[in-house]
XYZ file of C-alpha atoms in Angstrom:
780
model
C 49.795 62.435 118.083
C 47.747 60.323 120.598
C 48.324 56.126 120.422
C 45.371 54.453 120.771
C 46.024 50.811 120.750
C 44.666 47.891 122.336
C 47.261 45.555 124.438
C 47.533 43.347 128.146
C 49.738 43.222 130.087
C 49.798 41.050 133.433
C 46.281 42.495 135.040
C 46.738 46.253 133.379
C 44.912 48.124 130.812
C 47.716 49.359 128.732
C 46.814 53.206 127.821
C 47.456 53.998 124.534
C 45.143 50.673 123.469
C 41.604 51.587 121.930
C 41.486 50.547 118.380
C 41.696 52.705 115.790
C 37.222 52.819 115.886
C 37.407 53.880 119.370
C 39.992 56.721 118.711
C 37.694 57.776 115.542
C 34.523 57.738 117.864
C 36.791 59.687 120.503
C 38.402 62.124 118.301
C 34.773 63.155 116.795
C 32.909 63.171 120.345
C 35.597 65.325 121.827
C 35.080 67.523 118.372
C 31.691 67.898 118.732
C 31.617 68.980 121.963
C 33.965 71.939 121.527
C 32.155 72.306 118.041
C 29.219 72.876 120.295
C 30.610 75.190 122.561
C 33.693 77.491 120.652
C 31.218 78.338 118.169
C 29.817 81.079 120.513
C 33.538 81.916 121.657
C 34.616 84.787 119.661
C 37.906 83.859 121.391
C 38.203 80.409 119.096
C 36.456 80.872 116.357
C 35.517 77.710 114.415
C 37.920 77.153 111.407
C 36.822 76.074 108.250
C 37.538 73.134 105.665
C 39.137 76.119 103.402
C 40.889 78.045 105.726
C 41.967 74.595 106.993
C 43.470 74.022 103.466
C 44.969 77.817 103.027
C 46.918 77.154 106.272
C 48.049 74.036 105.385
C 48.810 74.968 101.295
C 50.934 77.972 103.217
C 52.695 75.470 105.329
C 53.619 72.966 102.127
C 54.578 76.512 100.924
C 56.806 76.891 103.204
C 58.512 73.398 103.655
C 59.189 74.057 99.938
C 61.338 77.229 100.743
C 63.328 75.881 103.495
C 63.940 72.334 102.047
C 64.355 73.701 98.306
C 66.449 75.920 99.219
C 68.854 73.143 101.719
C 69.045 71.036 98.356
C 69.902 73.979 96.205
C 72.356 76.002 98.385
C 73.511 73.491 100.343
C 73.703 69.659 99.648
C 75.507 67.852 100.676
C 76.385 69.875 103.618
C 74.966 68.378 107.024
C 73.192 72.219 107.015
C 72.323 75.147 105.432
C 73.304 78.834 106.647
C 70.447 80.865 105.653
C 71.940 83.476 105.488
C 75.546 82.908 103.584
C 72.839 80.621 101.152
C 75.912 78.061 101.715
C 75.895 74.456 103.473
C 78.052 74.429 106.297
C 80.772 71.783 106.491
C 82.227 71.253 109.877
C 85.879 72.387 109.951
C 85.524 75.043 107.169
C 83.535 77.338 109.343
C 84.469 78.817 112.584
C 83.935 76.516 115.435
C 81.187 76.848 117.176
C 81.461 74.189 120.243
C 79.468 71.542 121.308
C 77.055 73.089 118.455
C 79.100 71.360 116.259
C 78.894 68.167 117.677
C 75.469 67.379 115.586
C 77.534 67.857 111.900
C 79.251 64.284 111.311
C 79.549 64.729 107.075
C 76.585 62.564 106.866
C 73.992 65.422 104.828
C 72.350 65.724 108.679
C 69.585 67.662 107.183
C 68.324 65.385 104.494
C 68.399 62.233 106.495
C 66.458 64.324 109.346
C 64.137 65.173 106.740
C 63.367 61.369 104.924
C 59.848 60.584 106.935
C 58.555 64.168 106.649
C 58.726 63.851 102.951
C 55.947 61.267 102.878
C 54.183 62.748 105.241
C 53.627 65.760 103.441
C 52.561 63.336 100.639
C 56.039 64.802 98.608
C 56.525 60.808 97.783
C 58.115 62.289 94.789
C 61.103 64.047 96.123
C 60.825 61.102 99.169
C 61.720 58.522 97.122
C 65.123 60.789 95.063
C 65.928 61.907 98.969
C 66.069 57.836 99.420
C 68.432 57.132 96.308
C 70.272 60.729 97.659
C 71.152 58.818 100.846
C 71.783 55.547 99.796
C 74.373 56.699 96.566
C 76.451 59.753 98.660
C 75.871 59.683 102.031
C 78.990 57.784 104.555
C 79.070 57.362 107.707
C 82.729 56.323 108.250
C 84.027 59.440 108.878
C 86.883 60.727 110.562
C 85.197 63.148 112.969
C 83.416 63.066 116.695
C 80.357 63.495 117.109
C 77.151 63.747 119.813
C 76.102 60.189 120.768
C 73.062 62.092 121.635
C 71.882 63.447 118.622
C 73.289 61.338 115.816
C 71.245 58.772 117.494
C 67.461 61.028 117.527
C 68.173 62.748 113.884
C 70.636 60.579 111.871
C 69.505 56.886 113.651
C 66.185 57.641 113.828
C 65.990 59.666 110.317
C 67.962 56.385 108.493
C 64.774 54.121 110.625
C 61.710 56.465 110.072
C 62.693 56.614 106.435
C 62.980 53.116 106.313
C 59.573 52.306 107.614
C 58.077 54.573 105.065
C 59.942 53.278 102.123
C 59.328 49.536 103.535
C 55.476 50.922 103.653
C 55.288 52.446 100.251
C 56.929 49.427 98.513
C 54.875 47.048 100.183
C 51.960 48.978 98.551
C 52.975 48.031 95.334
C 52.883 51.553 94.351
C 56.882 53.183 93.834
C 60.355 52.129 95.985
C 60.284 48.858 94.147
C 63.158 48.933 93.996
C 64.435 49.705 97.304
C 66.271 47.027 99.905
C 66.071 48.211 103.139
C 69.045 50.078 101.955
C 68.951 52.371 104.614
C 68.177 49.851 107.538
C 71.554 48.499 106.296
C 73.059 52.116 107.007
C 71.211 52.073 110.152
C 73.038 49.063 111.602
C 76.276 50.577 110.226
C 75.536 53.887 111.886
C 74.172 51.537 115.060
C 77.719 49.285 115.361
C 79.466 52.471 115.171
C 77.753 54.432 118.471
C 78.242 51.424 120.162
C 81.574 51.989 121.671
C 80.159 55.080 123.383
C 78.240 52.075 125.808
C 81.987 50.711 126.559
C 82.049 51.933 130.172
C 81.658 50.750 133.661
C 78.635 51.676 134.829
C 77.078 51.392 131.147
C 76.617 54.715 130.765
C 77.082 56.012 127.821
C 80.063 58.348 126.397
C 78.690 61.763 125.503
C 81.066 61.360 122.441
C 82.290 58.858 119.882
C 84.835 59.061 116.725
C 82.648 57.735 113.732
C 85.731 55.953 112.708
C 87.923 54.759 115.465
C 85.118 54.731 118.001
C 86.160 56.208 121.787
C 89.158 54.697 123.214
C 91.411 54.153 120.209
C 94.141 56.365 120.161
C 93.649 58.519 116.756
C 89.801 58.659 118.170
C 90.491 62.163 119.934
C 87.605 61.635 122.355
C 87.037 59.139 125.246
C 88.479 61.888 127.961
C 84.677 62.931 128.935
C 83.603 61.991 132.282
C 80.090 63.633 132.627
C 76.971 63.004 130.510
C 73.423 64.844 130.778
C 70.885 62.549 131.784
C 68.824 62.995 128.542
C 72.158 62.185 126.398
C 72.031 59.001 128.560
C 68.311 58.243 128.503
C 67.255 59.006 124.970
C 68.393 55.656 123.351
C 65.481 53.293 123.792
C 63.139 53.839 120.932
C 65.560 53.945 117.893
C 68.403 51.374 119.553
C 64.731 49.391 120.151
C 63.764 49.756 116.876
C 67.188 49.375 115.182
C 67.154 45.956 117.000
C 63.734 44.234 116.293
C 64.385 45.794 113.006
C 67.353 43.741 112.480
C 67.080 40.941 114.707
C 70.042 41.893 116.851
C 69.378 42.519 120.329
C 72.717 44.245 121.459
C 71.651 47.765 120.796
C 67.880 47.120 122.555
C 70.382 45.921 125.674
C 72.337 48.721 125.702
C 69.865 51.349 125.850
C 68.250 49.782 128.827
C 71.088 49.018 130.380
C 71.908 52.671 130.233
C 68.088 53.815 131.777
C 68.593 51.220 134.398
C 70.997 52.521 135.641
C 69.401 56.270 135.732
C 66.272 54.517 136.802
C 69.041 53.104 139.930
C 70.951 56.505 140.737
C 67.412 58.557 140.992
C 67.322 60.081 144.182
C 65.253 57.517 146.499
C 63.376 60.614 148.702
C 62.243 63.071 145.762
C 61.792 59.974 143.078
C 63.835 63.369 140.394
C 67.307 62.901 138.431
C 69.930 65.504 138.370
C 71.436 67.059 135.140
C 74.500 65.757 134.576
C 75.833 62.007 135.908
C 78.973 60.832 136.263
C 79.605 57.996 133.192
C 81.825 56.069 135.328
C 80.729 56.477 138.918
C 77.037 57.481 138.307
C 77.364 59.848 140.744
C 75.498 63.204 139.999
C 77.731 65.945 138.958
C 74.684 68.774 138.301
C 71.679 67.717 141.273
C 69.136 70.554 139.629
C 66.432 68.339 138.114
C 63.465 69.809 135.759
C 61.918 68.861 132.755
C 63.411 71.129 130.274
C 67.216 71.044 128.823
C 69.329 68.585 130.171
C 66.555 65.831 131.322
C 63.413 66.479 128.993
C 63.746 63.344 126.589
C 64.589 60.889 129.033
C 61.004 61.676 130.709
C 59.856 61.533 126.970
C 61.257 58.358 126.641
C 60.325 56.383 129.547
C 56.339 56.983 128.335
C 56.814 56.194 124.712
C 58.909 53.138 125.222
C 56.395 51.958 127.216
C 54.278 52.779 124.189
C 56.439 51.584 121.405
C 57.479 48.081 123.109
C 54.978 47.190 125.643
C 57.047 46.694 128.470
C 55.238 47.815 131.688
C 58.768 48.478 133.311
C 58.836 51.713 131.445
C 55.244 52.748 132.110
C 55.965 52.536 135.699
C 59.062 54.459 136.142
C 57.309 56.837 134.030
C 54.092 57.324 136.883
C 57.138 57.548 139.531
C 58.464 60.183 138.020
C 55.806 61.910 136.739
C 54.277 62.024 140.326
C 57.607 63.289 141.619
C 57.797 66.235 138.904
C 53.792 67.105 139.681
C 54.900 67.341 143.360
C 57.789 69.355 143.055
C 58.527 70.693 139.773
C 54.780 71.851 138.318
C 53.401 74.948 139.547
C 51.091 75.890 137.310
C 51.637 77.224 134.852
C 55.424 77.602 135.366
C 57.732 74.648 135.437
C 60.776 74.854 137.870
C 63.921 73.989 138.207
C 64.703 72.531 141.742
C 67.000 70.196 143.751
C 66.937 66.799 143.380
C 67.698 66.469 147.475
C 65.800 69.637 148.322
C 62.741 69.753 145.802
C 60.728 72.888 147.887
C 63.999 74.688 146.942
C 63.464 76.420 142.824
C 67.559 76.259 141.796
C 66.742 79.213 139.162
C 64.071 81.865 138.459
C 64.155 81.128 134.861
C 62.658 78.541 132.244
C 63.739 77.107 129.736
C 62.304 76.612 125.829
C 63.040 73.073 125.680
C 60.786 72.254 128.919
C 57.429 73.433 125.979
C 57.278 69.635 125.261
C 55.843 68.638 128.502
C 52.415 69.338 127.527
C 52.307 67.235 124.396
C 53.729 64.113 127.114
C 51.296 65.811 129.754
C 48.161 64.625 127.079
C 49.844 61.580 125.905
C 49.555 60.673 129.810
C 46.029 61.791 129.798
C 46.697 65.121 132.453
C 45.226 67.665 130.451
C 44.647 70.722 132.831
C 48.044 71.110 133.781
C 48.955 70.454 130.517
C 46.277 73.471 128.619
C 47.589 75.867 131.576
C 51.782 75.247 131.178
C 50.705 75.843 126.948
C 48.835 79.035 127.850
C 52.219 80.595 129.609
C 54.261 79.581 127.058
C 51.493 81.019 123.804
C 51.361 84.433 126.149
C 55.349 84.543 126.447
C 55.061 83.973 122.467
C 52.789 87.334 122.189
C 54.980 89.116 124.214
C 58.075 88.239 121.994
C 56.986 86.591 118.692
C 58.744 83.227 119.817
C 59.454 81.311 122.655
C 63.046 82.677 123.788
C 65.571 80.059 124.548
C 65.137 81.143 127.899
C 62.990 83.404 130.231
C 62.336 84.444 133.794
C 59.376 83.309 136.179
C 58.167 87.168 135.468
C 58.039 86.366 131.424
C 61.296 88.852 130.608
C 63.460 87.208 128.103
C 66.588 85.607 129.905
C 68.517 84.309 126.629
C 66.875 86.179 123.546
C 67.795 83.126 120.922
C 65.129 81.860 119.229
C 66.386 78.642 117.012
C 63.282 77.273 115.600
C 62.737 75.083 118.099
C 59.745 73.394 117.349
C 58.583 72.200 120.783
C 55.799 74.251 121.377
C 53.986 73.402 117.743
C 54.764 69.767 119.375
C 52.179 70.554 122.455
C 50.256 72.760 120.316
C 49.417 70.106 118.170
C 48.919 67.170 120.526
C 46.022 69.936 122.472
C 44.423 70.158 119.290
C 43.929 66.516 118.584
C 42.963 65.848 122.464
C 40.487 68.524 122.524
C 39.402 69.024 119.063
C 39.176 72.434 119.930
C 39.905 75.697 117.421
C 41.380 77.395 119.541
C 44.668 75.353 119.351
C 44.527 75.624 115.353
C 44.444 79.703 115.980
C 47.673 79.285 117.987
C 49.112 77.367 115.056
C 47.831 79.788 112.352
C 50.112 82.342 114.795
C 53.127 80.014 114.626
C 52.897 79.595 110.661
C 52.906 83.706 110.364
C 55.180 84.360 112.524
C 57.613 82.507 110.850
C 56.657 83.737 107.681
C 56.925 87.697 108.938
C 60.008 87.006 111.109
C 61.937 84.064 110.389
C 61.710 83.589 106.666
C 64.786 85.177 104.423
C 65.519 84.425 100.621
C 67.713 81.473 101.108
C 65.061 79.496 104.178
C 64.971 80.319 107.409
C 67.180 81.947 110.202
C 67.070 81.426 113.628
C 66.577 84.271 115.480
C 69.594 85.983 117.192
C 67.445 88.218 120.069
C 64.217 87.953 120.381
C 64.188 91.534 121.313
C 65.980 92.917 118.435
C 64.586 90.399 115.483
C 68.037 90.435 114.574
C 69.080 86.635 112.908
C 71.649 83.940 113.125
C 72.681 82.464 110.092
C 71.594 78.784 111.285
C 69.040 76.575 110.028
C 68.875 73.775 112.362
C 67.639 70.236 110.699
C 65.061 69.682 113.608
C 63.107 72.626 111.995
C 62.372 70.520 109.007
C 62.549 66.887 110.437
C 59.250 68.320 113.362
C 58.201 71.454 113.103
C 56.368 70.987 109.660
C 55.373 67.594 110.101
C 53.723 69.397 113.759
C 52.063 71.947 112.147
C 51.091 70.174 109.173
C 49.478 66.912 110.852
C 47.793 69.642 112.952
C 46.138 71.063 109.621
C 44.845 67.953 108.061
C 42.273 65.005 108.197
C 43.212 61.688 107.799
C 42.579 61.793 103.863
C 45.020 64.032 103.499
C 47.420 62.235 104.980
C 49.340 58.834 102.972
C 49.878 57.058 106.301
C 47.536 55.730 109.205
C 49.060 58.422 111.525
C 47.716 56.033 114.838
C 50.308 53.220 114.278
C 53.069 55.229 114.629
C 55.011 56.952 117.927
C 56.515 59.844 117.327
C 60.858 60.489 118.502
C 62.186 63.217 120.312
C 62.651 64.051 116.500
C 59.593 63.400 115.133
C 60.947 60.664 113.196
C 57.691 57.802 112.620
C 58.408 54.245 114.796
C 55.894 51.290 113.683
C 54.497 50.579 117.639
C 53.305 47.263 115.674
C 57.476 46.714 116.582
C 56.313 45.407 120.478
C 55.328 42.265 118.708
C 57.814 41.672 116.054
C 60.455 40.407 118.766
C 60.152 40.219 122.750
C 61.655 42.596 125.364
C 65.373 41.630 126.394
C 65.253 39.059 129.046
C 65.742 40.275 132.611
C 65.190 43.645 132.843
C 62.067 44.005 135.250
C 62.114 45.991 138.262
C 59.664 46.694 141.638
C 58.756 50.050 141.636
C 56.945 52.327 144.807
C 54.032 53.714 144.054
C 53.760 55.465 147.307
C 51.008 58.386 145.842
C 47.074 57.107 144.509
C 46.878 56.375 141.028
C 45.050 58.072 139.256
C 42.721 57.257 136.468
C 44.942 57.212 133.809
C 48.325 55.485 135.756
C 47.185 52.148 133.361
C 44.444 52.699 131.155
C 43.210 55.280 127.877
C 41.961 59.279 129.060
C 38.434 59.294 128.138
C 36.037 61.845 126.997
C 34.412 62.474 130.244
C 37.381 62.817 132.478
C 38.909 65.111 129.825
C 35.587 67.710 129.530
C 34.041 66.314 132.248
C 30.289 67.060 131.710
C 31.943 70.891 130.893
C 32.189 71.892 127.270
C 34.115 75.293 128.343
C 37.009 72.747 130.157
C 39.701 73.908 128.378
C 38.764 77.636 128.004
C 38.139 78.140 131.590
C 41.666 76.932 132.453
C 43.497 78.852 129.886
C 41.269 82.013 130.973
C 43.416 82.119 134.658
C 46.728 82.853 132.092
C 45.686 85.420 129.713
C 47.382 87.983 131.331
C 50.316 86.499 132.405
C 52.530 88.460 130.500
C 50.666 91.984 130.981
C 49.507 91.626 126.967
C 46.007 92.748 127.275
C 46.490 94.495 130.715
C 48.838 95.532 133.225
C 50.811 92.459 134.887
C 52.129 93.659 138.712
C 54.140 90.054 139.387
C 53.788 89.582 143.436
C 57.085 90.501 144.986
C 57.454 86.854 146.768
C 55.916 84.539 143.851
C 54.009 82.113 145.320
C 54.856 78.335 145.075
C 51.192 76.029 145.153
C 51.679 72.023 144.788
C 48.608 71.033 145.653
C 44.811 72.154 144.412
C 43.631 71.499 147.808
C 44.284 73.421 150.525
C 42.895 73.858 154.176
C 40.773 77.263 155.386
C 43.744 78.392 157.365
C 46.275 79.043 154.464
C 43.053 80.685 152.771
C 42.725 83.144 155.638
C 46.147 84.094 155.597
C 47.205 84.427 151.519
C 45.326 87.973 151.822
C 48.805 88.887 154.095
C 51.349 87.195 152.002
C 51.216 84.092 153.440
C 52.945 82.368 150.823
C 52.438 77.558 151.054
C 55.094 75.255 149.206
C 55.471 71.639 150.150
C 58.266 70.726 152.351
C 60.291 67.737 151.922
C 63.798 67.117 153.749
C 66.242 65.844 151.908
C 65.894 61.968 151.910
C 62.784 62.032 153.466
C 59.697 60.419 151.905
C 56.660 61.712 153.693
C 56.063 65.489 152.770
C 54.073 67.863 154.745
C 52.458 70.869 154.031
C 53.262 73.770 155.213
C 52.710 77.657 155.684
C 55.742 79.463 154.364
C 55.461 83.192 156.340
C 57.774 85.861 155.143
C 60.215 87.530 157.583
C 61.947 90.444 157.507
C 64.834 91.493 158.793
C 64.491 95.823 159.745
C 67.028 98.179 160.320
C 66.129 100.525 163.347
C 68.847 102.526 164.130
C 69.685 105.620 162.692
C 69.816 106.880 159.698
C 67.938 103.971 159.465
C 64.838 104.202 161.900
C 63.054 101.531 160.233
C 62.519 102.507 157.207
C 65.402 99.905 155.532
C 63.436 96.800 155.737
C 64.595 92.875 153.858
C 62.582 90.349 153.084
C 64.104 86.498 154.867
C 63.048 83.662 154.624
C 62.211 81.775 157.779
C 63.877 78.015 158.208
C 62.106 74.557 158.808
C 64.083 73.892 162.454
C 65.848 75.658 164.621
C 64.022 78.247 167.202
C 60.918 79.637 165.533
C 60.435 83.375 165.445
C 56.623 83.370 165.772
C 57.081 81.514 168.998
C 58.797 82.950 172.493
C 61.323 81.036 172.848
C 62.131 79.617 168.922
C 63.270 81.006 165.806
C 64.275 80.305 162.457
C 66.861 81.982 160.519
C 69.237 82.378 157.434
C 73.177 82.168 157.036
C 77.077 83.017 155.736
C 80.272 80.094 155.164
C 81.068 77.823 158.071
C 80.901 74.546 157.246
C 84.518 73.348 159.563
C 85.406 73.926 162.823
C 84.856 78.388 163.984
C 88.023 80.242 164.145
C 86.710 82.848 166.169
C 84.350 81.098 168.235
C 85.550 82.935 171.258
C 84.866 86.312 170.152
C 81.142 84.813 168.843
C 80.035 82.941 171.796
C 76.850 84.798 173.000
C 76.521 86.459 169.600
C 74.595 86.044 166.228
C 77.111 84.972 163.211
C 76.319 86.543 159.583
C 77.297 83.542 157.215
C 77.616 82.897 153.874
C 75.699 80.170 152.004
C 77.115 77.715 150.189
C 80.097 75.193 150.283
C 77.446 72.595 152.665
C 74.339 72.549 154.119
C 72.296 74.908 155.669
C 71.430 72.428 159.355
C 75.199 71.628 158.647
C 76.629 75.256 159.528
C 73.883 75.538 161.751
C 75.198 73.089 163.856
C 79.322 74.120 163.560
C 77.851 77.927 164.768
C 76.072 76.418 167.815
C 78.475 74.026 168.911
C 81.078 77.164 168.499
C 78.400 79.621 171.041
C 76.399 81.618 168.252
C 72.807 82.570 169.701
C 71.657 83.748 166.214
C 72.422 83.276 162.648
C 71.935 85.436 159.127
C 72.547 83.782 156.505
C 73.320 85.797 152.492
C 73.064 84.185 149.526
C 76.099 83.558 147.787
C 74.698 84.311 143.887
C 75.003 87.094 142.919
C 71.963 89.873 142.395
C 69.630 86.833 143.704
C 66.935 89.132 145.436
C 63.453 88.697 147.408
C 61.501 90.183 144.368
C 62.474 88.097 141.468
C 63.675 84.950 143.477
C 61.018 82.981 145.201
C 61.222 82.524 148.557
C 62.033 79.456 150.571
C 62.030 77.575 153.551
C 65.514 76.168 154.673
C 64.737 72.485 154.991
C 67.625 70.137 156.797
C 70.043 67.556 156.032
C 67.998 64.380 156.637
C 68.844 64.066 160.119
C 67.126 65.264 162.826
C 67.327 68.885 163.431
C 65.890 68.735 166.782
C 69.681 69.394 167.825
C 69.607 72.934 166.408
C 67.812 75.742 168.618
C 69.573 79.103 167.317
C 67.553 81.137 165.256
C 68.016 81.141 161.633
C 67.103 83.600 159.185
C 68.019 83.640 155.303
C 68.767 86.473 152.673
C 68.871 87.237 149.368
C 72.107 88.584 147.620
C 70.580 92.102 147.200
C 69.118 92.075 150.444
C 72.362 90.882 152.415
C 74.395 93.518 150.633
C 72.359 96.642 152.406
C 72.750 94.525 155.564
C 76.368 94.175 155.260
C 77.130 98.088 153.646
C 75.158 99.125 156.764
C 77.428 97.193 159.349
C 80.791 99.076 157.398
C 79.627 102.320 157.229
C 77.347 102.678 160.663
C 79.364 99.639 162.754
C 76.452 99.417 165.152
C 73.267 98.990 163.473
C 70.111 98.011 164.926
C 67.956 95.353 163.862
C 64.021 93.677 164.089
C 63.864 90.211 163.064
C 60.129 89.273 162.940
C 57.268 88.369 160.835
C 56.668 90.690 157.833
C 52.994 91.451 158.953
C 54.430 92.793 161.673
C 57.196 95.129 161.116
C 57.389 98.139 162.543
C 55.165 101.084 160.231
C 52.810 99.714 159.929
C 49.705 101.467 162.156
C 48.744 99.564 165.009
C 52.012 96.670 164.786
C 54.056 99.484 166.229
C 52.634 99.543 168.986
C 54.288 96.770 171.221
C 51.735 95.207 174.068
C 52.942 94.341 177.840
C 52.589 90.698 176.758
C 54.902 90.935 173.779
C 58.965 90.346 174.606
C 61.500 92.095 173.101
C 65.104 90.082 173.335
C 67.500 91.890 172.558
C 71.334 90.630 171.813
C 74.183 91.820 171.010
C 75.741 90.620 167.797
C 80.069 89.856 167.448
C 79.798 91.995 164.070
C 78.849 94.639 166.356
C 75.123 95.179 166.100
C 71.882 94.874 168.282
C 69.587 92.076 167.138
C 66.333 92.351 168.342
C 64.292 89.451 168.560
C 60.487 91.320 168.360
C 57.873 88.200 169.027
């Protein structure tokens, strides 16, 4: 849903601000533009009102099957077990670890579904469900629950249900008996979650006992020291709404404090945050940074807190983070995890399905092009595997085969349809509906898919399936006349619960929560203002299709797909002719930023190789290697770049190492630290081998080693890096043959490539005897 409200904060025009009539005009204009184009495109044929109505009716029937099965077979249990046709009660089923922390014996699925019933026009069922929640649900159970999940699912569900019940009561048509019971329950639950915030940092404990809190001897929790960024940063919408509806500011104050801590703990050089943080001292425990699991809704809530509360501090923070995401993490159409202190390095070669929400957030931001690109990539993956796997590689193979009926892809599809009016996205939504019916429907509801490759089911139907999936699908195929409420007046929480944007005027924000942000990047049109038709479709009605067409065959569906041996990492749309001229030679460019550095510079990464030339290899074994940003440059006569093994302290065999090349293992300290220890020991070169078992240059993006933030001018020895699989070839060769001659040179100049075999008289060959006894020949 694209909210559209006019509010002015200082001299800035808040982007979500247009009047309802302006919004209607915008959608109508976009729809006319889209229809003009897509009426001619076979790929995205316009969908008739009758066809949309039939799909909408099918969605309602599917919801009835899922919700009816829960009420018939599971209620008052928290969740339905659709294969067993019974409820999942915590303690009565085999323990699933952290997954069960969502279950609190508070009829989770019922609470989570309340406002979905209203959106789908099931007002009788809604009134009955509210009565059941008020009479049956208890929130004081002696059970340890996830603070994050309880907040977004139960507190959010109670608030969304209260907002809907209050609206219907005010209309005078039904719910006349309602006396804010759901709001009273929400206040009770809020107070039961507050003990989690009793930490020195202000970051909440990840778990709380609903009856005994955290530090009580009976609580059976409070020993945790870490929490995820999303867990701590996804409280503000529900807690602020609770404060403003109840008149008690304590909830909003605690949620704001947690966001303040995360903002202060961001990595100042990259403006990224990590995945896991220590709740006591605020130190990062996991420093990988992305937009998927562990971080996702932190970014979402910064943007949406601004929309809900009208507080500029959240927009400013979001814009700073968003610029960093687009610089380092977004590599269209991919969204890759990077190291927050070293953001040019991808830390894994796979993506998780939770990042599928991000194109929808980009639509709210007004950044439509990358949203279309990433969404199309996700759609191609669903075409290949029927559903979005829980995790998939950068080559779009299955990494984790589960599909838990997650709604994030449907969410982004909905946002893109609302933003563009493009019927293509209705067809995508239709495919989601058809696949759910064909591959997830079972007699007692819908079952999660255990493995998309086999189609086997799991005895699980999470509450978010009812809270989110059906809401987004129904809204996608509905006109305003089909809905009992005006959706423009509400913001979706991360669990798709509806909170009214009018909350921003009911109570001023808490004092003392201002910040001064550094926005070094150029601000674009959407930093503080509404996206416009001209920008979304800049005199080009086929804008969305043009963007999508480049990604139609990413997964190989429709034609053969041959991934490059080294994936291009491209972080900017503009590049110079020098880079263009090199691309056909296998040169790949990345943006390199030294850890802690704030001045990025665009450079070219030239793949290097380690070529074994002594018998029995005779040049046939060629190992792809990554260069270093510091040290000697292999492309120049007196400078070389290279890669290491573990050398994080004084070198014990310095006497034997002196004058030779060191082989060392990656890990435990920075590349620059290793290089300095080896150089101090007298080594004249180093080859670093990746410590991650199985990594290789074909599946993992090649990267260029960077320094540690300090000057690296003191490092002069040549350095190269081998992934684990290539490193294993080298070490095996050393063990078997003892004396191995190698060439270290740019890939395009390896021996055996026609005229490149001829060494001109002007070229210098430098031979160095390694301490492992092999010859390293630097071919320059």
